[in-house]
Short mmCIF file of C-alpha atoms in Angstrom, two decimals:
data_model
loop_
_atom_site.label_atom_id
_atom_site.label_comp_id
_atom_site.label_asym_id
_atom_site.label_seq_id
_atom_site.Cartn_x
_atom_site.Cartn_y
_atom_site.Cartn_z
CA UNK A 622 42.29 -53.58 19.47
CA UNK A 623 42.27 -50.59 17.20
CA UNK A 624 43.58 -47.17 18.19
CA UNK A 625 43.28 -44.28 15.77
CA UNK A 626 44.16 -40.75 16.87
CA UNK A 627 43.58 -37.42 15.17
CA UNK A 628 43.26 -33.87 16.54
CA UNK A 629 39.79 -32.80 17.62
CA UNK A 630 39.72 -29.37 16.03
CA UNK A 631 41.72 -27.15 13.68
CA UNK A 632 41.12 -23.62 12.45
CA UNK A 633 42.63 -22.02 9.37
CA UNK A 634 42.16 -19.01 7.11
CA UNK A 635 40.63 -19.07 3.66
CA UNK A 636 43.35 -19.67 1.06
CA UNK A 637 45.73 -21.25 3.54
CA UNK A 638 46.96 -24.83 3.93
CA UNK A 639 45.99 -27.21 6.71
CA UNK A 640 47.49 -30.60 7.54
CA UNK A 641 45.45 -33.11 9.53
CA UNK A 642 47.53 -35.86 11.12
CA UNK A 643 46.37 -39.36 11.92
CA UNK A 644 48.28 -42.00 13.83
CA UNK A 645 47.12 -45.57 14.15
CA UNK A 646 47.85 -48.82 15.93
CA UNK A 647 45.77 -51.65 14.54
CA UNK A 648 45.93 -55.43 14.50
CA UNK A 649 45.95 -55.50 10.70
CA UNK A 650 46.21 -53.10 7.79
CA UNK A 651 44.67 -53.14 4.32
CA UNK A 652 44.77 -49.42 3.70
CA UNK A 653 43.80 -46.04 5.09
CA UNK A 654 40.87 -43.87 4.04
CA UNK A 655 40.03 -40.23 4.53
CA UNK A 656 36.41 -39.11 4.52
CA UNK A 657 34.85 -35.64 4.68
CA UNK A 658 31.63 -35.15 6.62
CA UNK A 659 29.66 -31.91 6.62
CA UNK A 660 27.31 -31.41 9.55
CA UNK A 661 24.15 -33.46 9.11
CA UNK A 662 25.41 -35.14 5.95
CA UNK A 663 26.93 -38.44 4.85
CA UNK A 664 30.67 -39.02 5.08
CA UNK A 665 32.06 -38.76 1.54
CA UNK A 666 35.17 -40.53 0.28
CA UNK A 667 38.26 -38.37 -0.23
CA UNK A 668 41.25 -40.69 -0.56
CA UNK A 669 42.67 -44.16 -0.10
CA UNK A 670 46.32 -45.04 0.58
CA UNK A 671 47.70 -48.55 0.83
CA UNK A 672 51.34 -47.95 -0.19
CA UNK A 673 53.75 -45.48 1.38
CA UNK A 674 53.89 -42.06 -0.17
CA UNK A 675 51.80 -39.15 -1.29
CA UNK A 676 48.58 -39.34 -3.29
CA UNK A 677 47.50 -36.04 -4.81
CA UNK A 678 43.96 -35.30 -5.93
CA UNK A 679 43.37 -31.66 -6.79
CA UNK A 680 43.54 -29.48 -3.68
CA UNK A 681 43.64 -32.52 -1.41
CA UNK A 682 46.63 -34.81 -0.85
CA UNK A 683 47.05 -37.77 1.46
CA UNK A 684 50.27 -39.29 2.74
CA UNK A 685 50.97 -42.66 4.33
CA UNK A 686 53.90 -44.15 6.23
CA UNK A 687 53.08 -47.71 7.22
CA UNK A 688 56.27 -48.19 9.25
CA UNK A 689 55.35 -45.19 11.41
CA UNK A 690 51.61 -45.88 11.55
CA UNK A 691 51.04 -42.35 10.30
CA UNK A 692 49.02 -40.53 7.70
CA UNK A 693 48.12 -36.95 6.97
CA UNK A 694 45.54 -35.19 4.85
CA UNK A 695 46.69 -31.93 3.31
CA UNK A 696 44.11 -29.37 2.27
CA UNK A 697 45.44 -26.57 0.07
CA UNK A 698 43.89 -23.26 -1.02
CA UNK A 699 41.26 -23.61 1.65
CA UNK A 700 37.72 -22.56 0.82
CA UNK A 701 34.83 -21.84 3.15
CA UNK A 702 33.09 -25.00 1.91
CA UNK A 703 35.98 -27.07 3.29
CA UNK A 704 34.68 -26.43 6.81
CA UNK A 705 33.74 -29.96 7.86
CA UNK A 706 34.80 -32.95 9.90
CA UNK A 707 37.57 -35.11 8.41
CA UNK A 708 37.59 -38.78 9.36
CA UNK A 709 40.63 -41.04 9.26
CA UNK A 710 39.78 -44.74 8.92
CA UNK A 711 41.94 -47.85 8.79
CA UNK A 712 40.80 -50.91 6.86
CA UNK A 713 41.57 -54.30 8.39
CA UNK A 714 40.18 -57.10 6.24
CA UNK A 715 36.71 -55.70 5.47
CA UNK A 716 36.30 -53.70 8.68
CA UNK A 717 36.81 -49.96 8.82
CA UNK A 718 37.93 -48.51 12.15
CA UNK A 719 37.49 -44.77 12.44
CA UNK A 720 39.13 -41.99 14.37
CA UNK A 721 36.84 -39.54 16.16
CA UNK A 722 37.26 -36.98 13.39
CA UNK A 723 38.90 -33.56 13.09
CA UNK A 724 36.60 -30.56 12.80
CA UNK A 725 38.17 -27.99 10.48
CA UNK A 726 36.84 -24.45 10.59
CA UNK A 727 37.80 -22.14 7.74
CA UNK A 728 37.63 -18.42 8.53
CA UNK A 729 37.47 -15.56 6.06
CA UNK B 443 23.97 -37.78 -4.24
CA UNK B 444 25.93 -40.77 -3.00
CA UNK B 445 23.60 -43.49 -4.25
CA UNK B 446 22.75 -44.60 -0.71
CA UNK B 447 19.50 -43.36 0.79
CA UNK B 448 18.16 -43.69 4.31
CA UNK B 449 14.73 -43.13 5.81
CA UNK B 450 13.63 -41.59 8.01
CA UNK B 451 16.20 -38.82 8.34
CA UNK B 452 15.05 -38.01 11.86
CA UNK B 453 13.28 -40.19 14.42
CA UNK B 454 12.12 -39.59 17.98
CA UNK B 455 10.92 -42.61 19.89
CA UNK B 456 10.06 -43.65 23.40
CA UNK B 457 11.78 -46.52 25.14
CA UNK B 458 8.80 -48.82 24.62
CA UNK B 459 8.35 -48.10 20.91
CA UNK B 460 9.26 -50.32 17.98
CA UNK B 461 10.58 -48.65 14.84
CA UNK B 462 12.64 -49.56 11.79
CA UNK B 463 15.35 -47.73 9.89
CA UNK B 464 15.61 -48.33 6.17
CA UNK B 465 18.59 -48.13 3.85
CA UNK B 466 18.61 -48.55 0.08
CA UNK B 467 21.61 -48.51 -2.23
CA UNK B 468 21.37 -47.83 -5.96
CA UNK B 469 24.98 -48.71 -6.77
CA UNK B 470 24.70 -52.43 -7.50
CA UNK B 471 26.87 -53.24 -4.48
CA UNK B 472 26.97 -56.61 -2.72
CA UNK B 473 27.96 -55.54 0.80
CA UNK B 474 26.09 -53.31 3.24
CA UNK B 475 26.92 -51.98 6.70
CA UNK B 476 25.30 -50.34 9.72
CA UNK B 477 27.33 -47.86 11.81
CA UNK B 478 26.52 -45.85 14.92
CA UNK B 479 27.94 -42.33 15.24
CA UNK B 480 27.67 -40.71 18.67
CA UNK B 481 28.73 -37.14 19.35
CA UNK B 482 32.51 -36.71 19.54
CA UNK B 483 33.04 -40.48 19.19
CA UNK B 484 34.34 -42.57 16.30
CA UNK B 485 31.93 -44.37 14.03
CA UNK B 486 31.24 -47.83 15.45
CA UNK B 487 30.62 -50.74 13.12
CA UNK B 488 27.45 -52.60 14.10
CA UNK B 489 26.59 -55.09 11.38
CA UNK B 490 27.95 -56.23 8.02
CA UNK B 491 26.07 -58.08 5.30
CA UNK B 492 27.54 -59.62 2.18
CA UNK B 493 25.18 -61.00 -0.46
CA UNK B 494 22.37 -60.84 2.10
CA UNK B 495 24.27 -62.93 4.67
CA UNK B 496 25.34 -61.41 7.95
CA UNK B 497 29.12 -61.67 8.33
CA UNK B 498 29.62 -59.44 11.33
CA UNK B 499 27.67 -58.75 14.48
CA UNK B 500 29.90 -56.50 16.50
CA UNK B 501 28.65 -57.26 20.03
CA UNK B 502 25.54 -55.19 19.46
CA UNK B 503 22.68 -55.49 22.00
CA UNK B 504 19.73 -57.57 20.86
CA UNK B 505 17.43 -54.55 20.97
CA UNK B 506 18.98 -53.81 17.54
CA UNK B 507 17.95 -56.36 14.93
CA UNK B 508 19.19 -56.09 11.32
CA UNK B 509 17.50 -57.49 8.25
CA UNK B 510 18.79 -57.72 4.69
CA UNK B 511 16.07 -59.02 2.35
CA UNK B 512 18.15 -58.41 -0.78
CA UNK B 513 21.45 -56.84 -1.73
CA UNK B 514 19.87 -53.39 -2.27
CA UNK B 515 18.00 -53.05 1.01
CA UNK B 516 19.03 -53.10 4.65
CA UNK B 517 16.86 -52.55 7.69
CA UNK B 518 17.60 -51.94 11.36
CA UNK B 519 14.71 -52.87 13.62
CA UNK B 520 14.66 -51.11 16.97
CA UNK B 521 12.79 -52.06 20.14
CA UNK B 522 12.99 -51.12 23.81
CA UNK B 523 15.87 -48.74 23.20
CA UNK B 524 17.68 -46.77 25.89
CA UNK B 525 18.44 -43.03 25.91
CA UNK B 526 22.13 -43.81 25.33
CA UNK B 527 21.16 -45.30 21.98
CA UNK B 528 20.46 -41.79 20.73
CA UNK B 529 22.91 -41.23 17.87
CA UNK B 530 23.28 -40.91 14.11
CA UNK B 531 22.85 -44.30 12.43
CA UNK B 532 24.69 -44.53 9.15
CA UNK B 533 24.30 -47.10 6.42
CA UNK B 534 27.07 -47.79 3.92
CA UNK B 535 27.67 -50.08 0.97
CA UNK B 536 30.66 -51.36 -0.97
CA UNK B 537 31.06 -53.40 -4.13
CA UNK B 538 32.24 -56.52 -2.33
CA UNK B 539 33.97 -57.68 0.84
CA UNK B 540 36.35 -60.08 -0.80
CA UNK B 541 39.09 -57.80 -1.96
CA UNK B 542 39.36 -55.98 1.34
CA UNK B 543 40.05 -52.72 -0.44
CA UNK B 544 36.58 -51.63 -1.32
CA UNK B 545 35.58 -48.05 -0.71
CA UNK B 546 32.48 -47.75 1.42
CA UNK B 547 29.84 -45.22 0.38
CA UNK B 548 27.65 -43.77 3.09
CA UNK B 549 24.06 -42.67 3.30
CA UNK B 550 23.05 -39.42 5.05
CA UNK B 551 22.06 -41.21 8.24
CA UNK B 552 19.06 -41.31 10.53
CA UNK B 553 19.27 -39.01 13.54
CA UNK B 554 17.66 -40.99 16.37
CA UNK B 555 16.54 -39.55 19.70
CA UNK B 556 15.32 -41.93 22.39
CA UNK B 557 13.28 -40.32 25.15
#
């Protein structure tokens, strides 16, 4: 089976940094994705990690440790528009298994 | 604009109705997917098509019937649904299945309410 855990909710202040953790136990691993989903909208691709380490893309960075079954998404210089749900998903062959998502609320 | 469109965006139906959800991708992809997203639950993979052939049917009840007439279009036919089927139904596409590393691009979803 697949087990992917991430916190349900996080709140942070505009301009701050937030780190969303994701732990996983899956039968196979071909990489880990992070998606952003605003309410009522499509999930949009943020990042993909398949090797250990940090991938930086502007204000967003994603880290992976395969030996620990752990990833995090780091959001820097938070903006109000970053308020959304962030989905961690593990790829096994061609199947994506998702966590339940972390709702991030950015306050002024 | 993600290149994946879905219609209708909202649908209310009774348990005896028959309706269809439509998905179209404008990205030239070869693989398409149906997911169910219920409140506070992870996205659940329902069906996977590659080059119009179904490669995955994830123990989905037969009241959900997918159809993929070509690589750009995917349908989900619904009949005699139950109230617990109320959810957001998301379509996604990816370039291929083969490499196993393809990013999936999602449509905006159809919000379904079964009364």
